Amino acid sequence: STQGGTEIQIRGSGLDVLGDVRCRFGVIDAPAHVVNETQMSCISPPSVSSGTTQLKVLDTSSILMHDRDLTFEYVSRISLNSIYPKSGPLEGGTEISVSGHGFPTNTVMLCNYVFYDEMSSTTVSVRANVVSDTSAFCTTPQSEKTSLVVFSLPSTRNEPHSRALHFAYESLPTISKLS
């Protein structure tokens, strides 16, 4: 996230003999924590914009501890503002217009429909058609009964959802006879 705070796990060998190390995200340094001989971690600092930046692991003398090109991608946090329509038939197939911010235009985004019953919940995920970083469309899955479900967008990199909205499944009236 551009807000920072993402824990990055770095794997290698002989990491426990490095002593004081840090991660450099572009030009910003962040402390690193050596977990054991093969693993270390660091927390990403905030960034003013989304995008890919170089990631380097350095010792206290600013000596690069690897010869690989490492990168880290900052992404904007996804926020959900509204959906329309807010209801549709049990058969599914309703195209929902989704508005928000930070929708990924270069990767797959899913729309989640959480169905609740008395003892549990079931999540059905449907691929979104992302139009821009603020607009997407999702098609509702079928529902077995009239219900109010929670509609949300999945979070990225273990971030909490910014907001969840409700979508109502309704029975459509049927005509049994014309005279």
Short mmCIF file of N, CA and C in Angstrom, two decimals:
data_model
loop_
_atom_site.label_atom_id
_atom_site.label_comp_id
_atom_site.label_asym_id
_atom_site.label_seq_id
_atom_site.Cartn_x
_atom_site.Cartn_y
_atom_site.Cartn_z
N SER A 1 0.83 -1.19 0.00
CA SER A 1 0.00 0.00 0.00
C SER A 1 0.87 1.25 0.00
N THR A 2 0.38 2.30 -0.60
CA THR A 2 1.12 3.56 -0.57
C THR A 2 1.19 4.12 0.84
N GLN A 3 0.35 3.61 1.75
CA GLN A 3 0.39 4.05 3.15
C GLN A 3 1.57 3.44 3.90
N GLY A 4 2.25 2.47 3.29
CA GLY A 4 3.36 1.79 3.95
C GLY A 4 2.83 0.76 4.92
N GLY A 5 3.75 0.15 5.66
CA GLY A 5 3.36 -0.82 6.67
C GLY A 5 3.24 -2.25 6.19
N THR A 6 3.59 -2.53 4.93
CA THR A 6 3.54 -3.89 4.41
C THR A 6 4.80 -4.63 4.82
N GLU A 7 4.62 -5.79 5.45
CA GLU A 7 5.78 -6.60 5.84
C GLU A 7 6.27 -7.39 4.64
N ILE A 8 7.57 -7.27 4.36
CA ILE A 8 8.19 -7.99 3.24
C ILE A 8 9.09 -9.07 3.83
N GLN A 9 8.92 -10.29 3.36
CA GLN A 9 9.77 -11.41 3.77
C GLN A 9 10.85 -11.60 2.71
N ILE A 10 12.08 -11.63 3.13
CA ILE A 10 13.22 -11.83 2.23
C ILE A 10 13.91 -13.12 2.63
N ARG A 11 14.14 -13.98 1.66
CA ARG A 11 14.76 -15.28 1.93
C ARG A 11 16.13 -15.33 1.26
N GLY A 12 17.02 -16.04 1.89
CA GLY A 12 18.37 -16.20 1.37
C GLY A 12 19.12 -17.22 2.21
N SER A 13 20.42 -17.06 2.32
CA SER A 13 21.22 -17.95 3.18
C SER A 13 22.27 -17.11 3.90
N GLY A 14 22.65 -17.55 5.07
CA GLY A 14 23.66 -16.85 5.86
C GLY A 14 23.21 -15.49 6.37
N LEU A 15 21.93 -15.27 6.45
CA LEU A 15 21.42 -13.96 6.85
C LEU A 15 21.68 -13.65 8.33
N ASP A 16 21.83 -14.68 9.15
CA ASP A 16 22.02 -14.44 10.59
C ASP A 16 23.39 -13.87 10.94
N VAL A 17 24.32 -13.79 10.01
CA VAL A 17 25.64 -13.23 10.29
C VAL A 17 25.78 -11.79 9.78
N LEU A 18 24.69 -11.24 9.23
CA LEU A 18 24.77 -9.91 8.64
C LEU A 18 24.88 -8.79 9.67
N GLY A 19 24.34 -9.00 10.86
CA GLY A 19 24.34 -7.91 11.84
C GLY A 19 23.25 -6.92 11.52
N ASP A 20 23.58 -5.63 11.58
CA ASP A 20 22.61 -4.57 11.31
C ASP A 20 22.37 -4.43 9.81
N VAL A 21 21.16 -4.65 9.38
CA VAL A 21 20.81 -4.52 7.97
C VAL A 21 19.58 -3.63 7.82
N ARG A 22 19.40 -3.14 6.61
CA ARG A 22 18.21 -2.34 6.32
C ARG A 22 17.77 -2.59 4.89
N CYS A 23 16.54 -2.24 4.62
CA CYS A 23 15.99 -2.33 3.28
C CYS A 23 15.87 -0.91 2.74
N ARG A 24 16.21 -0.75 1.49
CA ARG A 24 16.09 0.57 0.86
C ARG A 24 15.03 0.46 -0.24
N PHE A 25 13.96 1.23 -0.05
CA PHE A 25 12.86 1.30 -1.01
C PHE A 25 13.08 2.56 -1.83
N GLY A 26 13.63 2.42 -3.03
CA GLY A 26 13.99 3.60 -3.83
C GLY A 26 15.13 4.32 -3.13
N VAL A 27 14.84 5.44 -2.47
CA VAL A 27 15.86 6.19 -1.74
C VAL A 27 15.58 6.25 -0.24
N ILE A 28 14.52 5.56 0.21
CA ILE A 28 14.13 5.59 1.62
C ILE A 28 14.54 4.30 2.31
N ASP A 29 15.28 4.43 3.42
CA ASP A 29 15.71 3.27 4.18
C ASP A 29 14.68 2.90 5.24
N ALA A 30 14.58 1.59 5.48
CA ALA A 30 13.72 1.06 6.53
C ALA A 30 14.50 -0.02 7.27
N PRO A 31 14.37 -0.08 8.60
CA PRO A 31 15.09 -1.12 9.34
C PRO A 31 14.62 -2.52 8.94
N ALA A 32 15.54 -3.45 9.01
CA ALA A 32 15.22 -4.85 8.71
C ALA A 32 15.42 -5.68 9.97
N HIS A 33 14.75 -6.80 10.03
CA HIS A 33 14.85 -7.70 11.16
C HIS A 33 15.26 -9.08 10.64
N VAL A 34 16.41 -9.56 11.09
CA VAL A 34 16.85 -10.90 10.69
C VAL A 34 16.13 -11.90 11.58
N VAL A 35 15.35 -12.80 10.96
CA VAL A 35 14.57 -13.79 11.68
C VAL A 35 15.44 -15.00 12.01
N ASN A 36 16.16 -15.50 11.01
CA ASN A 36 17.05 -16.64 11.19
C ASN A 36 18.04 -16.68 10.03
N GLU A 37 18.74 -17.77 9.88
CA GLU A 37 19.77 -17.90 8.85
C GLU A 37 19.24 -17.70 7.43
N THR A 38 17.97 -18.03 7.21
CA THR A 38 17.43 -17.99 5.85
C THR A 38 16.33 -16.96 5.62
N GLN A 39 15.98 -16.19 6.64
CA GLN A 39 14.86 -15.27 6.48
C GLN A 39 15.07 -13.96 7.23
N MET A 40 14.68 -12.86 6.58
CA MET A 40 14.66 -11.55 7.22
C MET A 40 13.40 -10.83 6.76
N SER A 41 13.03 -9.78 7.46
CA SER A 41 11.85 -9.03 7.07
C SER A 41 12.09 -7.54 7.26
N CYS A 42 11.31 -6.74 6.55
CA CYS A 42 11.32 -5.30 6.74
C CYS A 42 9.92 -4.78 6.43
N ILE A 43 9.61 -3.59 6.91
CA ILE A 43 8.31 -2.97 6.74
C ILE A 43 8.45 -1.82 5.75
N SER A 44 7.59 -1.81 4.74
CA SER A 44 7.67 -0.75 3.72
C SER A 44 7.30 0.61 4.32
N PRO A 45 8.07 1.64 3.97
CA PRO A 45 7.73 2.99 4.39
C PRO A 45 6.62 3.55 3.48
N PRO A 46 5.96 4.64 3.86
CA PRO A 46 4.95 5.25 2.99
C PRO A 46 5.56 5.74 1.68
N SER A 47 4.73 5.85 0.66
CA SER A 47 5.15 6.39 -0.65
C SER A 47 4.10 7.41 -1.10
N VAL A 48 4.54 8.43 -1.82
CA VAL A 48 3.62 9.46 -2.29
C VAL A 48 2.80 8.99 -3.49
N SER A 49 3.22 7.90 -4.14
CA SER A 49 2.48 7.43 -5.31
C SER A 49 2.60 5.92 -5.45
N SER A 50 1.68 5.34 -6.22
CA SER A 50 1.75 3.91 -6.49
C SER A 50 2.78 3.67 -7.60
N GLY A 51 3.22 2.42 -7.73
CA GLY A 51 4.19 2.07 -8.77
C GLY A 51 5.30 1.21 -8.21
N THR A 52 6.18 0.79 -9.08
CA THR A 52 7.28 -0.11 -8.71
C THR A 52 8.53 0.70 -8.36
N THR A 53 9.21 0.28 -7.29
CA THR A 53 10.46 0.91 -6.89
C THR A 53 11.51 -0.17 -6.64
N GLN A 54 12.78 0.21 -6.71
CA GLN A 54 13.85 -0.75 -6.42
C GLN A 54 13.87 -1.05 -4.93
N LEU A 55 14.19 -2.29 -4.61
CA LEU A 55 14.34 -2.72 -3.23
C LEU A 55 15.74 -3.29 -3.08
N LYS A 56 16.50 -2.73 -2.14
CA LYS A 56 17.86 -3.20 -1.89
C LYS A 56 18.00 -3.57 -0.43
N VAL A 57 18.84 -4.57 -0.17
CA VAL A 57 19.18 -4.96 1.19
C VAL A 57 20.62 -4.52 1.42
N LEU A 58 20.83 -3.68 2.43
CA LEU A 58 22.14 -3.10 2.70
C LEU A 58 22.60 -3.41 4.11
N ASP A 59 23.92 -3.49 4.29
CA ASP A 59 24.46 -3.62 5.65
C ASP A 59 24.76 -2.22 6.18
N THR A 60 25.36 -2.13 7.37
CA THR A 60 25.61 -0.84 8.01
C THR A 60 26.57 0.04 7.22
N SER A 61 27.39 -0.55 6.35
CA SER A 61 28.32 0.22 5.54
C SER A 61 27.73 0.60 4.19
N SER A 62 26.43 0.41 4.03
CA SER A 62 25.72 0.67 2.77
C SER A 62 26.23 -0.19 1.63
N ILE A 63 26.69 -1.39 1.96
CA ILE A 63 27.14 -2.34 0.94
C ILE A 63 25.95 -3.22 0.58
N LEU A 64 25.70 -3.30 -0.71
CA LEU A 64 24.61 -4.10 -1.22
C LEU A 64 24.84 -5.57 -0.89
N MET A 65 23.84 -6.22 -0.30
CA MET A 65 23.99 -7.60 0.17
C MET A 65 23.50 -8.64 -0.84
N HIS A 66 23.23 -8.23 -2.08
CA HIS A 66 22.75 -9.17 -3.10
C HIS A 66 23.08 -8.62 -4.49
N ASP A 67 23.00 -9.49 -5.47
CA ASP A 67 23.27 -9.06 -6.84
C ASP A 67 22.04 -9.21 -7.74
N ARG A 68 20.88 -9.37 -7.14
CA ARG A 68 19.65 -9.54 -7.90
C ARG A 68 18.88 -8.22 -7.97
N ASP A 69 18.14 -8.05 -9.04
CA ASP A 69 17.26 -6.88 -9.15
C ASP A 69 15.97 -7.18 -8.39
N LEU A 70 15.80 -6.54 -7.26
CA LEU A 70 14.59 -6.71 -6.46
C LEU A 70 13.72 -5.47 -6.64
N THR A 71 12.41 -5.68 -6.69
CA THR A 71 11.49 -4.55 -6.79
C THR A 71 10.36 -4.74 -5.79
N PHE A 72 9.71 -3.64 -5.46
CA PHE A 72 8.54 -3.64 -4.60
C PHE A 72 7.50 -2.75 -5.26
N GLU A 73 6.27 -3.24 -5.30
CA GLU A 73 5.22 -2.45 -5.94
C GLU A 73 4.30 -1.83 -4.90
N TYR A 74 4.25 -0.51 -4.92
CA TYR A 74 3.30 0.23 -4.09
C TYR A 74 1.97 0.28 -4.83
N VAL A 75 0.89 -0.06 -4.14
CA VAL A 75 -0.44 0.00 -4.74
C VAL A 75 -1.32 0.92 -3.90
N SER A 76 -2.25 1.57 -4.56
CA SER A 76 -3.22 2.39 -3.83
C SER A 76 -4.20 1.48 -3.12
N ARG A 77 -4.63 1.88 -1.96
CA ARG A 77 -5.61 1.10 -1.22
C ARG A 77 -6.94 1.18 -1.95
N ILE A 78 -7.58 0.05 -2.09
CA ILE A 78 -8.88 -0.01 -2.75
C ILE A 78 -9.95 0.50 -1.79
N SER A 79 -10.77 1.43 -2.28
CA SER A 79 -11.92 1.86 -1.49
C SER A 79 -13.18 1.69 -2.34
N LEU A 80 -14.26 1.38 -1.68
CA LEU A 80 -15.53 1.11 -2.31
C LEU A 80 -16.51 2.20 -1.90
N ASN A 81 -17.05 2.94 -2.87
CA ASN A 81 -17.99 4.03 -2.57
C ASN A 81 -19.44 3.61 -2.72
N SER A 82 -19.79 2.98 -3.85
CA SER A 82 -21.19 2.63 -4.08
C SER A 82 -21.32 1.54 -5.13
N ILE A 83 -22.49 0.90 -5.13
CA ILE A 83 -22.87 -0.05 -6.17
C ILE A 83 -24.26 0.32 -6.66
N TYR A 84 -24.53 0.01 -7.94
CA TYR A 84 -25.86 0.24 -8.48
C TYR A 84 -26.11 -0.79 -9.57
N PRO A 85 -27.24 -1.44 -9.59
CA PRO A 85 -28.33 -1.35 -8.64
C PRO A 85 -28.00 -2.06 -7.33
N LYS A 86 -28.84 -1.89 -6.35
CA LYS A 86 -28.62 -2.47 -5.04
C LYS A 86 -29.44 -3.74 -4.82
N SER A 87 -30.15 -4.17 -5.87
CA SER A 87 -30.93 -5.40 -5.77
C SER A 87 -31.07 -6.02 -7.16
N GLY A 88 -31.43 -7.32 -7.16
CA GLY A 88 -31.60 -8.03 -8.42
C GLY A 88 -32.24 -9.38 -8.17
N PRO A 89 -32.53 -10.13 -9.24
CA PRO A 89 -33.24 -11.41 -9.12
C PRO A 89 -32.35 -12.54 -8.60
N LEU A 90 -33.03 -13.57 -8.07
CA LEU A 90 -32.34 -14.75 -7.55
C LEU A 90 -31.50 -15.45 -8.61
N GLU A 91 -31.91 -15.36 -9.87
CA GLU A 91 -31.22 -16.04 -10.96
C GLU A 91 -29.82 -15.49 -11.19
N GLY A 92 -29.51 -14.34 -10.61
CA GLY A 92 -28.22 -13.72 -10.84
C GLY A 92 -28.19 -13.05 -12.19
N GLY A 93 -27.01 -12.68 -12.64
CA GLY A 93 -26.86 -12.07 -13.95
C GLY A 93 -27.04 -10.56 -13.97
N THR A 94 -27.30 -9.95 -12.81
CA THR A 94 -27.44 -8.49 -12.76
C THR A 94 -26.06 -7.87 -12.85
N GLU A 95 -25.90 -6.94 -13.79
CA GLU A 95 -24.62 -6.23 -13.89
C GLU A 95 -24.64 -5.06 -12.91
N ILE A 96 -23.69 -5.09 -11.98
CA ILE A 96 -23.58 -4.05 -10.97
C ILE A 96 -22.48 -3.08 -11.37
N SER A 97 -22.79 -1.80 -11.32
CA SER A 97 -21.79 -0.76 -11.53
C SER A 97 -21.16 -0.45 -10.17
N VAL A 98 -19.85 -0.53 -10.11
CA VAL A 98 -19.12 -0.34 -8.86
C VAL A 98 -18.29 0.93 -8.98
N SER A 99 -18.42 1.83 -8.00
CA SER A 99 -17.57 3.03 -8.01
C SER A 99 -16.73 3.06 -6.75
N GLY A 100 -15.53 3.57 -6.88
CA GLY A 100 -14.61 3.62 -5.75
C GLY A 100 -13.31 4.27 -6.17
N HIS A 101 -12.22 3.79 -5.59
CA HIS A 101 -10.90 4.36 -5.86
C HIS A 101 -9.84 3.27 -5.70
N GLY A 102 -8.82 3.34 -6.52
CA GLY A 102 -7.68 2.44 -6.39
C GLY A 102 -7.88 1.08 -7.03
N PHE A 103 -8.86 0.94 -7.94
CA PHE A 103 -9.07 -0.34 -8.58
C PHE A 103 -7.85 -0.67 -9.45
N PRO A 104 -7.35 -1.90 -9.36
CA PRO A 104 -6.17 -2.27 -10.16
C PRO A 104 -6.54 -2.43 -11.63
N THR A 105 -5.87 -1.70 -12.49
CA THR A 105 -6.16 -1.79 -13.91
C THR A 105 -5.24 -2.76 -14.63
N ASN A 106 -4.21 -3.26 -13.95
CA ASN A 106 -3.25 -4.16 -14.61
C ASN A 106 -3.27 -5.56 -14.02
N THR A 107 -4.13 -5.83 -13.05
CA THR A 107 -4.26 -7.17 -12.48
C THR A 107 -5.74 -7.49 -12.31
N VAL A 108 -6.03 -8.72 -11.98
CA VAL A 108 -7.41 -9.17 -11.80
C VAL A 108 -7.97 -8.64 -10.48
N MET A 109 -9.19 -8.13 -10.52
CA MET A 109 -9.91 -7.74 -9.32
C MET A 109 -11.16 -8.59 -9.24
N LEU A 110 -11.50 -9.01 -8.04
CA LEU A 110 -12.69 -9.83 -7.83
C LEU A 110 -13.73 -9.06 -7.03
N CYS A 111 -14.98 -9.39 -7.28
CA CYS A 111 -16.08 -8.89 -6.47
C CYS A 111 -16.53 -10.05 -5.59
N ASN A 112 -16.66 -9.80 -4.30
CA ASN A 112 -17.07 -10.84 -3.36
C ASN A 112 -18.52 -10.65 -2.95
N TYR A 113 -19.26 -11.75 -2.96
CA TYR A 113 -20.64 -11.77 -2.48
C TYR A 113 -20.66 -12.74 -1.31
N VAL A 114 -20.96 -12.24 -0.11
CA VAL A 114 -20.96 -13.09 1.08
C VAL A 114 -22.40 -13.41 1.44
N PHE A 115 -22.76 -14.69 1.34
CA PHE A 115 -24.09 -15.18 1.64
C PHE A 115 -24.09 -15.74 3.06
N TYR A 116 -25.01 -15.29 3.90
CA TYR A 116 -25.10 -15.75 5.29
C TYR A 116 -26.33 -16.61 5.47
N ASP A 117 -26.16 -17.68 6.27
CA ASP A 117 -27.33 -18.40 6.76
C ASP A 117 -27.20 -18.44 8.28
N GLU A 118 -28.00 -19.25 8.93
CA GLU A 118 -28.06 -19.22 10.40
C GLU A 118 -26.73 -19.56 11.07
N MET A 119 -25.94 -20.43 10.48
CA MET A 119 -24.75 -20.92 11.18
C MET A 119 -23.42 -20.62 10.47
N SER A 120 -23.47 -20.17 9.23
CA SER A 120 -22.21 -19.99 8.51
C SER A 120 -22.37 -18.95 7.40
N SER A 121 -21.29 -18.77 6.69
CA SER A 121 -21.32 -17.87 5.54
C SER A 121 -20.55 -18.51 4.39
N THR A 122 -20.93 -18.13 3.19
CA THR A 122 -20.26 -18.61 1.99
C THR A 122 -19.93 -17.40 1.13
N THR A 123 -18.68 -17.35 0.65
CA THR A 123 -18.28 -16.26 -0.23
C THR A 123 -18.16 -16.77 -1.65
N VAL A 124 -18.80 -16.05 -2.56
CA VAL A 124 -18.68 -16.35 -3.98
C VAL A 124 -17.95 -15.16 -4.60
N SER A 125 -16.86 -15.44 -5.28
CA SER A 125 -16.08 -14.38 -5.92
C SER A 125 -16.27 -14.43 -7.42
N VAL A 126 -16.47 -13.25 -8.01
CA VAL A 126 -16.71 -13.12 -9.45
C VAL A 126 -15.69 -12.12 -9.99
N ARG A 127 -15.12 -12.44 -11.13
CA ARG A 127 -14.14 -11.54 -11.75
C ARG A 127 -14.80 -10.23 -12.17
N ALA A 128 -14.17 -9.13 -11.84
CA ALA A 128 -14.68 -7.80 -12.18
C ALA A 128 -14.16 -7.38 -13.54
N ASN A 129 -14.95 -6.57 -14.22
CA ASN A 129 -14.51 -5.92 -15.45
C ASN A 129 -14.12 -4.50 -15.04
N VAL A 130 -12.81 -4.26 -14.87
CA VAL A 130 -12.32 -2.97 -14.41
C VAL A 130 -12.22 -2.03 -15.61
N VAL A 131 -12.92 -0.90 -15.53
CA VAL A 131 -12.94 0.09 -16.59
C VAL A 131 -11.85 1.14 -16.35
N SER A 132 -11.69 1.54 -15.09
CA SER A 132 -10.67 2.53 -14.72
C SER A 132 -10.35 2.33 -13.24
N ASP A 133 -9.48 3.15 -12.68
CA ASP A 133 -9.15 2.98 -11.27
C ASP A 133 -10.29 3.42 -10.35
N THR A 134 -11.39 3.94 -10.92
CA THR A 134 -12.54 4.36 -10.12
C THR A 134 -13.85 3.67 -10.53
N SER A 135 -13.83 2.83 -11.56
CA SER A 135 -15.06 2.23 -12.07
C SER A 135 -14.85 0.78 -12.49
N ALA A 136 -15.81 -0.07 -12.12
CA ALA A 136 -15.78 -1.48 -12.50
C ALA A 136 -17.20 -2.00 -12.61
N PHE A 137 -17.36 -3.16 -13.24
CA PHE A 137 -18.65 -3.82 -13.34
C PHE A 137 -18.49 -5.26 -12.87
N CYS A 138 -19.50 -5.75 -12.14
CA CYS A 138 -19.53 -7.14 -11.68
C CYS A 138 -20.89 -7.72 -11.97
N THR A 139 -20.93 -9.00 -12.27
CA THR A 139 -22.20 -9.69 -12.51
C THR A 139 -22.52 -10.54 -11.29
N THR A 140 -23.77 -10.44 -10.83
CA THR A 140 -24.16 -11.18 -9.63
C THR A 140 -24.26 -12.67 -9.91
N PRO A 141 -23.83 -13.49 -8.95
CA PRO A 141 -24.04 -14.93 -9.08
C PRO A 141 -25.48 -15.28 -8.70
N GLN A 142 -25.86 -16.51 -8.91
CA GLN A 142 -27.19 -16.99 -8.55
C GLN A 142 -27.30 -17.12 -7.03
N SER A 143 -28.51 -16.93 -6.49
CA SER A 143 -28.77 -17.13 -5.07
C SER A 143 -29.91 -18.12 -4.91
N GLU A 144 -29.86 -18.95 -3.87
CA GLU A 144 -30.90 -19.94 -3.64
C GLU A 144 -32.13 -19.37 -2.96
N LYS A 145 -31.98 -18.22 -2.30
CA LYS A 145 -33.12 -17.65 -1.57
C LYS A 145 -33.01 -16.13 -1.54
N THR A 146 -34.13 -15.50 -1.25
CA THR A 146 -34.09 -14.05 -1.10
C THR A 146 -33.25 -13.74 0.13
N SER A 147 -32.35 -12.80 -0.02
CA SER A 147 -31.47 -12.48 1.10
C SER A 147 -30.74 -11.17 0.83
N LEU A 148 -30.19 -10.65 1.88
CA LEU A 148 -29.33 -9.49 1.79
C LEU A 148 -27.91 -10.02 1.92
N VAL A 149 -27.06 -9.74 0.95
CA VAL A 149 -25.68 -10.23 1.00
C VAL A 149 -24.73 -9.05 1.11
N VAL A 150 -23.56 -9.33 1.62
CA VAL A 150 -22.53 -8.31 1.71
C VAL A 150 -21.71 -8.35 0.44
N PHE A 151 -21.59 -7.19 -0.21
CA PHE A 151 -20.78 -7.06 -1.41
C PHE A 151 -19.51 -6.33 -1.01
N SER A 152 -18.36 -6.87 -1.36
CA SER A 152 -17.10 -6.20 -1.02
C SER A 152 -16.08 -6.49 -2.11
N LEU A 153 -15.01 -5.72 -2.05
CA LEU A 153 -13.86 -5.95 -2.92
C LEU A 153 -12.77 -6.52 -2.05
N PRO A 154 -12.02 -7.49 -2.58
CA PRO A 154 -10.97 -8.07 -1.75
C PRO A 154 -9.88 -7.05 -1.45
N SER A 155 -9.33 -7.17 -0.29
CA SER A 155 -8.23 -6.28 0.07
C SER A 155 -6.95 -6.75 -0.59
N THR A 156 -5.97 -5.86 -0.66
CA THR A 156 -4.69 -6.22 -1.23
C THR A 156 -3.66 -6.32 -0.14
N ARG A 157 -2.83 -7.32 -0.22
CA ARG A 157 -1.69 -7.47 0.69
C ARG A 157 -2.09 -7.34 2.15
N ASN A 158 -3.14 -8.10 2.53
CA ASN A 158 -3.57 -8.19 3.92
C ASN A 158 -4.07 -6.88 4.52
N GLU A 159 -4.54 -5.98 3.69
CA GLU A 159 -5.12 -4.75 4.22
C GLU A 159 -6.59 -4.99 4.51
N PRO A 160 -7.15 -4.28 5.48
CA PRO A 160 -8.58 -4.44 5.73
C PRO A 160 -9.41 -3.85 4.61
N HIS A 161 -10.62 -4.36 4.48
CA HIS A 161 -11.54 -3.78 3.51
C HIS A 161 -11.86 -2.36 3.93
N SER A 162 -11.96 -1.49 2.95
CA SER A 162 -12.29 -0.11 3.29
C SER A 162 -13.78 0.04 3.59
N ARG A 163 -14.61 -0.78 2.95
CA ARG A 163 -16.04 -0.64 3.13
C ARG A 163 -16.74 -1.81 2.45
N ALA A 164 -17.83 -2.26 3.03
CA ALA A 164 -18.65 -3.29 2.40
C ALA A 164 -20.06 -2.72 2.25
N LEU A 165 -20.74 -3.10 1.18
CA LEU A 165 -22.09 -2.63 0.91
C LEU A 165 -23.02 -3.83 0.79
N HIS A 166 -24.31 -3.57 0.76
CA HIS A 166 -25.29 -4.66 0.69
C HIS A 166 -25.97 -4.71 -0.67
N PHE A 167 -26.24 -5.94 -1.10
CA PHE A 167 -26.99 -6.20 -2.32
C PHE A 167 -28.12 -7.15 -1.92
N ALA A 168 -29.35 -6.85 -2.37
CA ALA A 168 -30.51 -7.67 -2.00
C ALA A 168 -30.94 -8.56 -3.17
N TYR A 169 -31.07 -9.85 -2.90
CA TYR A 169 -31.64 -10.78 -3.87
C TYR A 169 -33.14 -10.82 -3.63
N GLU A 170 -33.91 -10.66 -4.71
CA GLU A 170 -35.35 -10.61 -4.59
C GLU A 170 -36.00 -11.58 -5.56
N SER A 171 -37.15 -12.10 -5.16
CA SER A 171 -37.94 -12.92 -6.08
C SER A 171 -38.67 -12.02 -7.04
N LEU A 172 -38.63 -12.36 -8.29
CA LEU A 172 -39.36 -11.59 -9.29
C LEU A 172 -40.81 -12.07 -9.31
N PRO A 173 -41.74 -11.18 -9.54
CA PRO A 173 -43.13 -11.62 -9.65
C PRO A 173 -43.29 -12.53 -10.88
N THR A 174 -44.18 -13.49 -10.77
CA THR A 174 -44.44 -14.37 -11.90
C THR A 174 -45.91 -14.25 -12.30
N ILE A 175 -46.16 -14.41 -13.56
CA ILE A 175 -47.52 -14.37 -14.09
C ILE A 175 -47.93 -15.80 -14.37
N SER A 176 -49.04 -16.22 -13.77
CA SER A 176 -49.47 -17.61 -13.96
C SER A 176 -50.56 -17.75 -14.99
N LYS A 177 -51.28 -16.65 -15.27
CA LYS A 177 -52.39 -16.79 -16.22
C LYS A 177 -52.74 -15.43 -16.79
N LEU A 178 -53.03 -15.43 -18.06
CA LEU A 178 -53.56 -14.25 -18.74
C LEU A 178 -54.96 -14.54 -19.20
N SER A 179 -55.85 -13.59 -19.10
CA SER A 179 -57.20 -13.85 -19.60
C SER A 179 -57.74 -12.64 -20.32
#
